[in-house]
Amino acid sequence: MKIHFALALLMSIMAVTVANAQFQLDTKAIDQIFSQWDKSDSPGCAVAVLKDGKIVYAKGFGMANLDDHVPNNPNTVFRIASTSKQVTAALMALLAQEGVLSLDDDIRKWIPELPDYGEKITIRDLIHHVSGLRDYTSIMYLNDTLDDHCTDADALEVICRQKGVNFEPGTQFSYCNSGYFLLSVICKRATGDSIRVSADKHIFQPLNMKQTHFHDNYREIVPHRAVGYERNEDGDWEISTTRLEMCGDGGIFTTVRDYALWDENFYTGQVG
């Protein structure tokens, strides 16, 4: 099983806060930073710079698709992997505000098939990576099944068959994909909607993030999608994509323009 390193999925947003009204952005300096990726035979990225809530610079570097020589641009759609977790956490907080669930709920209230480990694990524990649960992606990696087409049911089965936790909940921090995947399961059971639908209702639609979604069907066509790549043993680029459909711990597809709207919400509080 190869560990995927997909440069075409790299996306950068730079927040610029400047008091001087005469400030002028040094676009040449930004271009220089990303020049190593700005090639017709290399995957790259898209970059947006924000000032006072407005995009003052947006540009693509390198290729979104090396087969057809499609360059990246500010409207290129990238899979942002684990950066998706912040949206999952925000969604759970919004559901708690609505009274749909409590962040202090025992997760077995929503997922009773999980073993009783003798200590309460809360939704809050999942959000803060202090649950002690074992990471399902690490287990799949050890089983050499992480590259297989895995469904929510597959991931949940792996988590539920674990006979113990790595530490007493709340006593240690350990980054855990299992926790954030389970948040997507809780979201669906608490609301009746998948995390894709729920995030769209609560976050993406209100913020006008029209090119953003949780990608829960790996076969789904996504216009303007950037392809992921990794180098092979000879140093040549090869396609590197995932067939995983689990969301919550990852799975968001978005653009730098849309992600700028998400960033601005931290200052305006339009949502939440």
PDB file of C-alpha atoms in Angstrom:
ATOM      1  CA  MET A   1       0.000   0.000   0.000  1.00  0.00           C
ATOM      2  CA  LYS A   2       1.446   3.338  -1.062  1.00  0.00           C
ATOM      3  CA  ILE A   3       1.068   6.443   1.035  1.00  0.00           C
ATOM      4  CA  HIS A   4      -0.509   9.046  -1.211  1.00  0.00           C
ATOM      5  CA  PHE A   5       1.304  12.342  -1.602  1.00  0.00           C
ATOM      6  CA  ALA A   6      -0.831  14.337  -4.012  1.00  0.00           C
ATOM      7  CA  LEU A   7       0.640  17.730  -4.775  1.00  0.00           C
ATOM      8  CA  ALA A   8      -2.304  18.627  -6.970  1.00  0.00           C
ATOM      9  CA  LEU A   9      -4.430  18.557  -3.834  1.00  0.00           C
ATOM     10  CA  LEU A  10      -2.326  21.238  -2.190  1.00  0.00           C
ATOM     11  CA  MET A  11      -4.311  24.404  -1.615  1.00  0.00           C
ATOM     12  CA  SER A  12      -3.182  27.573   0.121  1.00  0.00           C
ATOM     13  CA  ILE A  13      -5.058  30.512   1.569  1.00  0.00           C
ATOM     14  CA  MET A  14      -3.097  33.409   2.995  1.00  0.00           C
ATOM     15  CA  ALA A  15      -4.897  35.852   5.268  1.00  0.00           C
ATOM     16  CA  VAL A  16      -3.465  39.357   5.096  1.00  0.00           C
ATOM     17  CA  THR A  17      -4.311  41.938   7.754  1.00  0.00           C
ATOM     18  CA  VAL A  18      -2.939  45.398   7.020  1.00  0.00           C
ATOM     19  CA  ALA A  19      -3.767  48.678   8.709  1.00  0.00           C
ATOM     20  CA  ASN A  20      -2.096  50.852   6.091  1.00  0.00           C
ATOM     21  CA  ALA A  21      -4.611  51.820   3.413  1.00  0.00           C
ATOM     22  CA  GLN A  22      -1.733  52.386   0.989  1.00  0.00           C
ATOM     23  CA  PHE A  23      -0.639  48.771   1.224  1.00  0.00           C
ATOM     24  CA  GLN A  24       0.172  47.147  -2.095  1.00  0.00           C
ATOM     25  CA  LEU A  25       0.411  43.396  -2.392  1.00  0.00           C
ATOM     26  CA  ASP A  26       3.710  42.102  -3.717  1.00  0.00           C
ATOM     27  CA  THR A  27       2.304  39.615  -6.190  1.00  0.00           C
ATOM     28  CA  LYS A  28       5.724  38.894  -7.660  1.00  0.00           C
ATOM     29  CA  ALA A  29       6.911  37.668  -4.266  1.00  0.00           C
ATOM     30  CA  ILE A  30       3.921  35.321  -4.025  1.00  0.00           C
ATOM     31  CA  ASP A  31       4.533  34.077  -7.552  1.00  0.00           C
ATOM     32  CA  GLN A  32       8.144  33.364  -6.616  1.00  0.00           C
ATOM     33  CA  ILE A  33       7.127  31.253  -3.605  1.00  0.00           C
ATOM     34  CA  PHE A  34       5.084  28.925  -5.800  1.00  0.00           C
ATOM     35  CA  SER A  35       7.237  29.115  -8.929  1.00  0.00           C
ATOM     36  CA  GLN A  36       8.668  25.630  -8.378  1.00  0.00           C
ATOM     37  CA  TRP A  37       5.178  24.204  -8.960  1.00  0.00           C
ATOM     38  CA  ASP A  38       4.264  26.482 -11.843  1.00  0.00           C
ATOM     39  CA  LYS A  39       5.235  24.092 -14.612  1.00  0.00           C
ATOM     40  CA  SER A  40       3.370  22.464 -17.463  1.00  0.00           C
ATOM     41  CA  ASP A  41       4.639  19.021 -16.460  1.00  0.00           C
ATOM     42  CA  SER A  42       3.913  19.228 -12.728  1.00  0.00           C
ATOM     43  CA  PRO A  43       0.881  19.202 -10.448  1.00  0.00           C
ATOM     44  CA  GLY A  44       0.546  22.345  -8.388  1.00  0.00           C
ATOM     45  CA  CYS A  45      -1.890  24.364  -6.326  1.00  0.00           C
ATOM     46  CA  ALA A  46      -4.225  27.334  -6.173  1.00  0.00           C
ATOM     47  CA  VAL A  47      -3.593  30.327  -3.932  1.00  0.00           C
ATOM     48  CA  ALA A  48      -5.843  33.062  -2.586  1.00  0.00           C
ATOM     49  CA  VAL A  49      -4.842  36.070  -0.498  1.00  0.00           C
ATOM     50  CA  LEU A  50      -7.485  37.808   1.623  1.00  0.00           C
ATOM     51  CA  LYS A  51      -7.505  41.375   2.898  1.00  0.00           C
ATOM     52  CA  ASP A  52     -10.391  42.723   4.958  1.00  0.00           C
ATOM     53  CA  GLY A  53     -12.560  39.799   3.904  1.00  0.00           C
ATOM     54  CA  LYS A  54     -11.952  40.276   0.193  1.00  0.00           C
ATOM     55  CA  ILE A  55      -9.823  38.243  -2.186  1.00  0.00           C
ATOM     56  CA  VAL A  56      -7.063  40.555  -3.445  1.00  0.00           C
ATOM     57  CA  TYR A  57      -5.075  37.870  -5.211  1.00  0.00           C
ATOM     58  CA  ALA A  58      -6.080  34.501  -6.659  1.00  0.00           C
ATOM     59  CA  LYS A  59      -4.034  32.371  -8.981  1.00  0.00           C
ATOM     60  CA  GLY A  60      -3.348  28.797  -9.988  1.00  0.00           C
ATOM     61  CA  PHE A  61       0.067  27.218 -10.374  1.00  0.00           C
ATOM     62  CA  GLY A  62       0.969  24.061 -12.246  1.00  0.00           C
ATOM     63  CA  MET A  63      -1.437  21.527 -13.677  1.00  0.00           C
ATOM     64  CA  ALA A  64      -4.783  20.246 -12.445  1.00  0.00           C
ATOM     65  CA  ASN A  65      -4.660  17.447 -15.020  1.00  0.00           C
ATOM     66  CA  LEU A  66      -1.417  16.286 -16.600  1.00  0.00           C
ATOM     67  CA  ASP A  67      -3.162  14.027 -19.134  1.00  0.00           C
ATOM     68  CA  ASP A  68      -4.920  16.906 -20.839  1.00  0.00           C
ATOM     69  CA  HIS A  69      -2.585  19.736 -19.745  1.00  0.00           C
ATOM     70  CA  VAL A  70      -5.321  21.530 -17.805  1.00  0.00           C
ATOM     71  CA  PRO A  71      -3.792  24.260 -15.615  1.00  0.00           C
ATOM     72  CA  ASN A  72      -4.886  25.037 -12.073  1.00  0.00           C
ATOM     73  CA  ASN A  73      -6.880  28.213 -11.519  1.00  0.00           C
ATOM     74  CA  PRO A  74      -8.818  29.773  -8.607  1.00  0.00           C
ATOM     75  CA  ASN A  75     -11.906  27.746  -9.587  1.00  0.00           C
ATOM     76  CA  THR A  76     -10.119  24.387  -9.595  1.00  0.00           C
ATOM     77  CA  VAL A  77     -11.743  21.936  -7.180  1.00  0.00           C
ATOM     78  CA  PHE A  78      -9.370  20.211  -4.745  1.00  0.00           C
ATOM     79  CA  ARG A  79      -9.894  17.420  -2.260  1.00  0.00           C
ATOM     80  CA  ILE A  80      -8.647  18.958   0.986  1.00  0.00           C
ATOM     81  CA  ALA A  81      -8.334  15.717   2.979  1.00  0.00           C
ATOM     82  CA  SER A  82      -8.068  16.138   6.761  1.00  0.00           C
ATOM     83  CA  THR A  83      -8.507  19.904   6.557  1.00  0.00           C
ATOM     84  CA  SER A  84     -12.166  18.878   6.291  1.00  0.00           C
ATOM     85  CA  LYS A  85     -12.176  18.104  10.023  1.00  0.00           C
ATOM     86  CA  GLN A  86     -12.665  21.744  11.014  1.00  0.00           C
ATOM     87  CA  VAL A  87     -15.936  21.832   9.083  1.00  0.00           C
ATOM     88  CA  THR A  88     -17.070  18.594  10.745  1.00  0.00           C
ATOM     89  CA  ALA A  89     -16.322  20.063  14.184  1.00  0.00           C
ATOM     90  CA  ALA A  90     -18.208  23.259  13.338  1.00  0.00           C
ATOM     91  CA  LEU A  91     -21.179  21.259  12.093  1.00  0.00           C
ATOM     92  CA  MET A  92     -21.390  19.315  15.351  1.00  0.00           C
ATOM     93  CA  ALA A  93     -21.296  22.581  17.308  1.00  0.00           C
ATOM     94  CA  LEU A  94     -24.148  23.932  15.181  1.00  0.00           C
ATOM     95  CA  LEU A  95     -26.210  20.788  15.773  1.00  0.00           C
ATOM     96  CA  ALA A  96     -25.576  21.170  19.504  1.00  0.00           C
ATOM     97  CA  GLN A  97     -26.764  24.792  19.346  1.00  0.00           C
ATOM     98  CA  GLU A  98     -29.962  23.580  17.707  1.00  0.00           C
ATOM     99  CA  GLY A  99     -30.492  21.003  20.451  1.00  0.00           C
ATOM    100  CA  VAL A 100     -30.242  18.072  18.059  1.00  0.00           C
ATOM    101  CA  LEU A 101     -27.509  16.579  20.221  1.00  0.00           C
ATOM    102  CA  SER A 102     -25.198  17.502  23.080  1.00  0.00           C
ATOM    103  CA  LEU A 103     -21.440  17.614  22.812  1.00  0.00           C
ATOM    104  CA  ASP A 104     -21.400  15.777  26.131  1.00  0.00           C
ATOM    105  CA  ASP A 105     -23.528  12.895  24.855  1.00  0.00           C
ATOM    106  CA  ASP A 106     -22.046   9.450  25.302  1.00  0.00           C
ATOM    107  CA  ILE A 107     -21.298   8.398  21.735  1.00  0.00           C
ATOM    108  CA  ARG A 108     -22.918   5.026  22.452  1.00  0.00           C
ATOM    109  CA  LYS A 109     -26.222   6.892  22.660  1.00  0.00           C
ATOM    110  CA  TRP A 110     -25.919   7.297  18.894  1.00  0.00           C
ATOM    111  CA  ILE A 111     -23.711   4.315  18.071  1.00  0.00           C
ATOM    112  CA  PRO A 112     -24.807   1.579  20.494  1.00  0.00           C
ATOM    113  CA  GLU A 113     -22.966  -1.100  18.530  1.00  0.00           C
ATOM    114  CA  LEU A 114     -19.665   0.314  19.790  1.00  0.00           C
ATOM    115  CA  PRO A 115     -18.227  -1.794  22.612  1.00  0.00           C
ATOM    116  CA  ASP A 116     -18.553  -0.529  26.157  1.00  0.00           C
ATOM    117  CA  TYR A 117     -14.979   0.280  27.088  1.00  0.00           C
ATOM    118  CA  GLY A 118     -15.859   0.981  30.705  1.00  0.00           C
ATOM    119  CA  GLU A 119     -15.425   4.737  30.364  1.00  0.00           C
ATOM    120  CA  LYS A 120     -17.768   7.277  28.785  1.00  0.00           C
ATOM    121  CA  ILE A 121     -16.572   8.698  25.470  1.00  0.00           C
ATOM    122  CA  THR A 122     -18.336  11.906  24.477  1.00  0.00           C
ATOM    123  CA  ILE A 123     -18.847  13.708  21.207  1.00  0.00           C
ATOM    124  CA  ARG A 124     -16.601  16.423  22.641  1.00  0.00           C
ATOM    125  CA  ASP A 125     -13.862  13.811  23.147  1.00  0.00           C
ATOM    126  CA  LEU A 126     -14.081  12.884  19.472  1.00  0.00           C
ATOM    127  CA  ILE A 127     -13.794  16.522  18.400  1.00  0.00           C
ATOM    128  CA  HIS A 128     -10.715  17.136  20.556  1.00  0.00           C
ATOM    129  CA  HIS A 129      -8.920  13.867  19.687  1.00  0.00           C
ATOM    130  CA  VAL A 130      -8.939  12.649  23.285  1.00  0.00           C
ATOM    131  CA  SER A 131     -11.234   9.624  22.886  1.00  0.00           C
ATOM    132  CA  GLY A 132      -8.552   6.936  23.041  1.00  0.00           C
ATOM    133  CA  LEU A 133     -10.149   5.159  20.088  1.00  0.00           C
ATOM    134  CA  ARG A 134      -7.866   3.349  17.685  1.00  0.00           C
ATOM    135  CA  ASP A 135      -7.423   4.899  14.265  1.00  0.00           C
ATOM    136  CA  TYR A 136      -9.265   2.899  11.625  1.00  0.00           C
ATOM    137  CA  THR A 137      -7.026   4.168   8.813  1.00  0.00           C
ATOM    138  CA  SER A 138      -3.940   2.849  10.633  1.00  0.00           C
ATOM    139  CA  ILE A 139      -5.647  -0.521  11.099  1.00  0.00           C
ATOM    140  CA  MET A 140      -6.610  -0.654   7.423  1.00  0.00           C
ATOM    141  CA  TYR A 141      -3.046   0.294   6.516  1.00  0.00           C
ATOM    142  CA  LEU A 142      -1.719  -2.616   8.562  1.00  0.00           C
ATOM    143  CA  ASN A 143      -4.275  -4.907   6.885  1.00  0.00           C
ATOM    144  CA  ASP A 144      -3.265  -3.552   3.468  1.00  0.00           C
ATOM    145  CA  THR A 145      -6.886  -2.616   2.759  1.00  0.00           C
ATOM    146  CA  LEU A 146      -6.678   1.194   2.831  1.00  0.00           C
ATOM    147  CA  ASP A 147      -6.427   1.421  -0.957  1.00  0.00           C
ATOM    148  CA  ASP A 148      -9.505  -0.764  -1.399  1.00  0.00           C
ATOM    149  CA  HIS A 149     -12.974   0.635  -2.028  1.00  0.00           C
ATOM    150  CA  CYS A 150     -14.146   1.091   1.555  1.00  0.00           C
ATOM    151  CA  THR A 151     -17.612   2.153   2.622  1.00  0.00           C
ATOM    152  CA  ASP A 152     -18.978   3.661   5.837  1.00  0.00           C
ATOM    153  CA  ALA A 153     -20.070   0.173   6.883  1.00  0.00           C
ATOM    154  CA  ASP A 154     -16.531  -1.150   6.379  1.00  0.00           C
ATOM    155  CA  ALA A 155     -14.985   1.604   8.499  1.00  0.00           C
ATOM    156  CA  LEU A 156     -17.588   1.277  11.238  1.00  0.00           C
ATOM    157  CA  GLU A 157     -17.046  -2.495  11.383  1.00  0.00           C
ATOM    158  CA  VAL A 158     -13.289  -1.994  11.832  1.00  0.00           C
ATOM    159  CA  ILE A 159     -13.834   0.480  14.680  1.00  0.00           C
ATOM    160  CA  CYS A 160     -16.497  -1.593  16.430  1.00  0.00           C
ATOM    161  CA  ARG A 161     -14.452  -4.782  16.499  1.00  0.00           C
ATOM    162  CA  GLN A 162     -11.708  -3.152  18.590  1.00  0.00           C
ATOM    163  CA  LYS A 163     -11.763  -4.675  22.078  1.00  0.00           C
ATOM    164  CA  GLY A 164     -10.154  -1.771  23.859  1.00  0.00           C
ATOM    165  CA  VAL A 165      -8.981   1.839  23.667  1.00  0.00           C
ATOM    166  CA  ASN A 166      -5.425   3.160  23.645  1.00  0.00           C
ATOM    167  CA  PHE A 167      -5.907   5.220  26.822  1.00  0.00           C
ATOM    168  CA  GLU A 168      -8.587   6.408  29.208  1.00  0.00           C
ATOM    169  CA  PRO A 169     -10.795   8.945  27.404  1.00  0.00           C
ATOM    170  CA  GLY A 170      -9.931  12.547  28.179  1.00  0.00           C
ATOM    171  CA  THR A 171      -6.475  11.831  29.575  1.00  0.00           C
ATOM    172  CA  GLN A 172      -4.329  12.123  26.444  1.00  0.00           C
ATOM    173  CA  PHE A 173      -4.326  13.660  22.981  1.00  0.00           C
ATOM    174  CA  SER A 174      -3.939  11.363  20.006  1.00  0.00           C
ATOM    175  CA  TYR A 175      -4.928  12.441  16.503  1.00  0.00           C
ATOM    176  CA  CYS A 176      -7.702  10.108  15.442  1.00  0.00           C
ATOM    177  CA  ASN A 177      -9.519   9.729  12.135  1.00  0.00           C
ATOM    178  CA  SER A 178     -11.920   7.262  13.757  1.00  0.00           C
ATOM    179  CA  GLY A 179     -13.393  10.001  15.933  1.00  0.00           C
ATOM    180  CA  TYR A 180     -14.165  12.309  13.041  1.00  0.00           C
ATOM    181  CA  PHE A 181     -15.582   9.525  10.913  1.00  0.00           C
ATOM    182  CA  LEU A 182     -17.846   8.592  13.842  1.00  0.00           C
ATOM    183  CA  LEU A 183     -19.008  12.217  13.992  1.00  0.00           C
ATOM    184  CA  SER A 184     -20.377  11.753  10.474  1.00  0.00           C
ATOM    185  CA  VAL A 185     -22.217   8.623  11.640  1.00  0.00           C
ATOM    186  CA  ILE A 186     -23.653  10.509  14.618  1.00  0.00           C
ATOM    187  CA  CYS A 187     -24.699  13.380  12.340  1.00  0.00           C
ATOM    188  CA  LYS A 188     -26.676  11.030  10.128  1.00  0.00           C
ATOM    189  CA  ARG A 189     -28.359   9.223  13.003  1.00  0.00           C
ATOM    190  CA  ALA A 190     -29.199  12.431  14.859  1.00  0.00           C
ATOM    191  CA  THR A 191     -30.494  14.437  11.889  1.00  0.00           C
ATOM    192  CA  GLY A 192     -31.547  11.825   9.354  1.00  0.00           C
ATOM    193  CA  ASP A 193     -29.234  13.499   6.837  1.00  0.00           C
ATOM    194  CA  SER A 194     -25.802  12.439   5.688  1.00  0.00           C
ATOM    195  CA  ILE A 195     -22.958  14.732   6.658  1.00  0.00           C
ATOM    196  CA  ARG A 196     -22.891  15.850   3.025  1.00  0.00           C
ATOM    197  CA  VAL A 197     -26.495  17.021   3.140  1.00  0.00           C
ATOM    198  CA  SER A 198     -26.255  18.410   6.660  1.00  0.00           C
ATOM    199  CA  ALA A 199     -23.087  20.422   5.979  1.00  0.00           C
ATOM    200  CA  ASP A 200     -24.655  21.786   2.811  1.00  0.00           C
ATOM    201  CA  LYS A 201     -27.763  22.918   4.712  1.00  0.00           C
ATOM    202  CA  HIS A 202     -25.971  24.386   7.717  1.00  0.00           C
ATOM    203  CA  ILE A 203     -22.717  25.718   6.273  1.00  0.00           C
ATOM    204  CA  PHE A 204     -22.105  25.612   2.537  1.00  0.00           C
ATOM    205  CA  GLN A 205     -25.418  27.007   1.310  1.00  0.00           C
ATOM    206  CA  PRO A 206     -25.599  29.834   3.890  1.00  0.00           C
ATOM    207  CA  LEU A 207     -22.031  30.863   3.015  1.00  0.00           C
ATOM    208  CA  ASN A 208     -22.665  30.566  -0.736  1.00  0.00           C
ATOM    209  CA  MET A 209     -19.952  27.931  -1.101  1.00  0.00           C
ATOM    210  CA  LYS A 210     -21.367  26.609  -4.364  1.00  0.00           C
ATOM    211  CA  GLN A 211     -18.376  24.472  -5.363  1.00  0.00           C
ATOM    212  CA  THR A 212     -17.959  22.737  -2.012  1.00  0.00           C
ATOM    213  CA  HIS A 213     -19.286  19.396  -0.803  1.00  0.00           C
ATOM    214  CA  PHE A 214     -18.411  16.291   1.196  1.00  0.00           C
ATOM    215  CA  HIS A 215     -17.533  13.771  -1.498  1.00  0.00           C
ATOM    216  CA  ASP A 216     -19.263  10.554  -0.443  1.00  0.00           C
ATOM    217  CA  ASN A 217     -19.256   8.813  -3.842  1.00  0.00           C
ATOM    218  CA  TYR A 218     -15.823   8.300  -5.353  1.00  0.00           C
ATOM    219  CA  ARG A 219     -17.383   7.602  -8.772  1.00  0.00           C
ATOM    220  CA  GLU A 220     -19.115  10.990  -8.862  1.00  0.00           C
ATOM    221  CA  ILE A 221     -18.006  13.371 -11.614  1.00  0.00           C
ATOM    222  CA  VAL A 222     -16.758  16.717 -10.293  1.00  0.00           C
ATOM    223  CA  PRO A 223     -16.248  19.448 -12.918  1.00  0.00           C
ATOM    224  CA  HIS A 224     -12.912  21.274 -12.715  1.00  0.00           C
ATOM    225  CA  ARG A 225     -11.459  18.685 -10.326  1.00  0.00           C
ATOM    226  CA  ALA A 226      -7.694  18.567  -9.761  1.00  0.00           C
ATOM    227  CA  VAL A 227      -6.223  15.088 -10.105  1.00  0.00           C
ATOM    228  CA  GLY A 228      -3.890  13.844  -7.365  1.00  0.00           C
ATOM    229  CA  TYR A 229      -0.394  12.661  -8.249  1.00  0.00           C
ATOM    230  CA  GLU A 230       2.663  11.098  -6.632  1.00  0.00           C
ATOM    231  CA  ARG A 231       6.129  10.326  -7.946  1.00  0.00           C
ATOM    232  CA  ASN A 232       7.043   6.728  -8.746  1.00  0.00           C
ATOM    233  CA  GLU A 233      10.421   5.098  -8.133  1.00  0.00           C
ATOM    234  CA  ASP A 234      11.754   6.618 -11.359  1.00  0.00           C
ATOM    235  CA  GLY A 235      10.739  10.108 -10.316  1.00  0.00           C
ATOM    236  CA  ASP A 236       7.878  10.364 -12.801  1.00  0.00           C
ATOM    237  CA  TRP A 237       4.387  11.541 -11.868  1.00  0.00           C
ATOM    238  CA  GLU A 238       1.631   8.959 -11.530  1.00  0.00           C
ATOM    239  CA  ILE A 239      -2.057   9.399 -10.708  1.00  0.00           C
ATOM    240  CA  SER A 240      -2.723   8.941  -6.996  1.00  0.00           C
ATOM    241  CA  THR A 241      -6.367   9.074  -5.985  1.00  0.00           C
ATOM    242  CA  THR A 242      -8.469   7.546  -3.258  1.00  0.00           C
ATOM    243  CA  ARG A 243     -11.525   5.335  -3.463  1.00  0.00           C
ATOM    244  CA  LEU A 244     -12.431   5.960   0.162  1.00  0.00           C
ATOM    245  CA  GLU A 245     -15.954   7.303   0.585  1.00  0.00           C
ATOM    246  CA  MET A 246     -15.918   7.963   4.321  1.00  0.00           C
ATOM    247  CA  CYS A 247     -16.455  11.592   5.266  1.00  0.00           C
ATOM    248  CA  GLY A 248     -16.071  13.653   8.394  1.00  0.00           C
ATOM    249  CA  ASP A 249     -12.400  12.864   8.864  1.00  0.00           C
ATOM    250  CA  GLY A 250     -11.851  14.039   5.286  1.00  0.00           C
ATOM    251  CA  GLY A 251     -13.726  14.202   2.028  1.00  0.00           C
ATOM    252  CA  ILE A 252     -14.392  17.876   1.304  1.00  0.00           C
ATOM    253  CA  PHE A 253     -13.975  19.086  -2.267  1.00  0.00           C
ATOM    254  CA  THR A 254     -13.664  22.866  -2.581  1.00  0.00           C
ATOM    255  CA  THR A 255     -11.928  25.789  -4.272  1.00  0.00           C
ATOM    256  CA  VAL A 256      -9.795  28.595  -2.872  1.00  0.00           C
ATOM    257  CA  ARG A 257     -12.591  31.049  -3.660  1.00  0.00           C
ATOM    258  CA  ASP A 258     -15.099  29.000  -1.673  1.00  0.00           C
ATOM    259  CA  TYR A 259     -12.632  28.355   1.119  1.00  0.00           C
ATOM    260  CA  ALA A 260     -12.089  32.089   1.438  1.00  0.00           C
ATOM    261  CA  LEU A 261     -15.798  32.370   2.299  1.00  0.00           C
ATOM    262  CA  TRP A 262     -15.315  29.769   5.038  1.00  0.00           C
ATOM    263  CA  ASP A 263     -12.311  31.683   6.363  1.00  0.00           C
ATOM    264  CA  GLU A 264     -14.249  34.962   6.442  1.00  0.00           C
ATOM    265  CA  ASN A 265     -16.991  33.363   8.505  1.00  0.00           C
ATOM    266  CA  PHE A 266     -14.574  33.152  11.435  1.00  0.00           C
ATOM    267  CA  TYR A 267     -14.622  36.961  11.512  1.00  0.00           C
ATOM    268  CA  THR A 268     -18.265  37.659  10.635  1.00  0.00           C
ATOM    269  CA  GLY A 269     -19.992  34.782  12.427  1.00  0.00           C
ATOM    270  CA  GLN A 270     -22.588  34.615   9.668  1.00  0.00           C
ATOM    271  CA  VAL A 271     -22.912  30.912  10.448  1.00  0.00           C
ATOM    272  CA  GLY A 272     -22.601  29.996  14.120  1.00  0.00           C
TER     273      GLY A 272
END
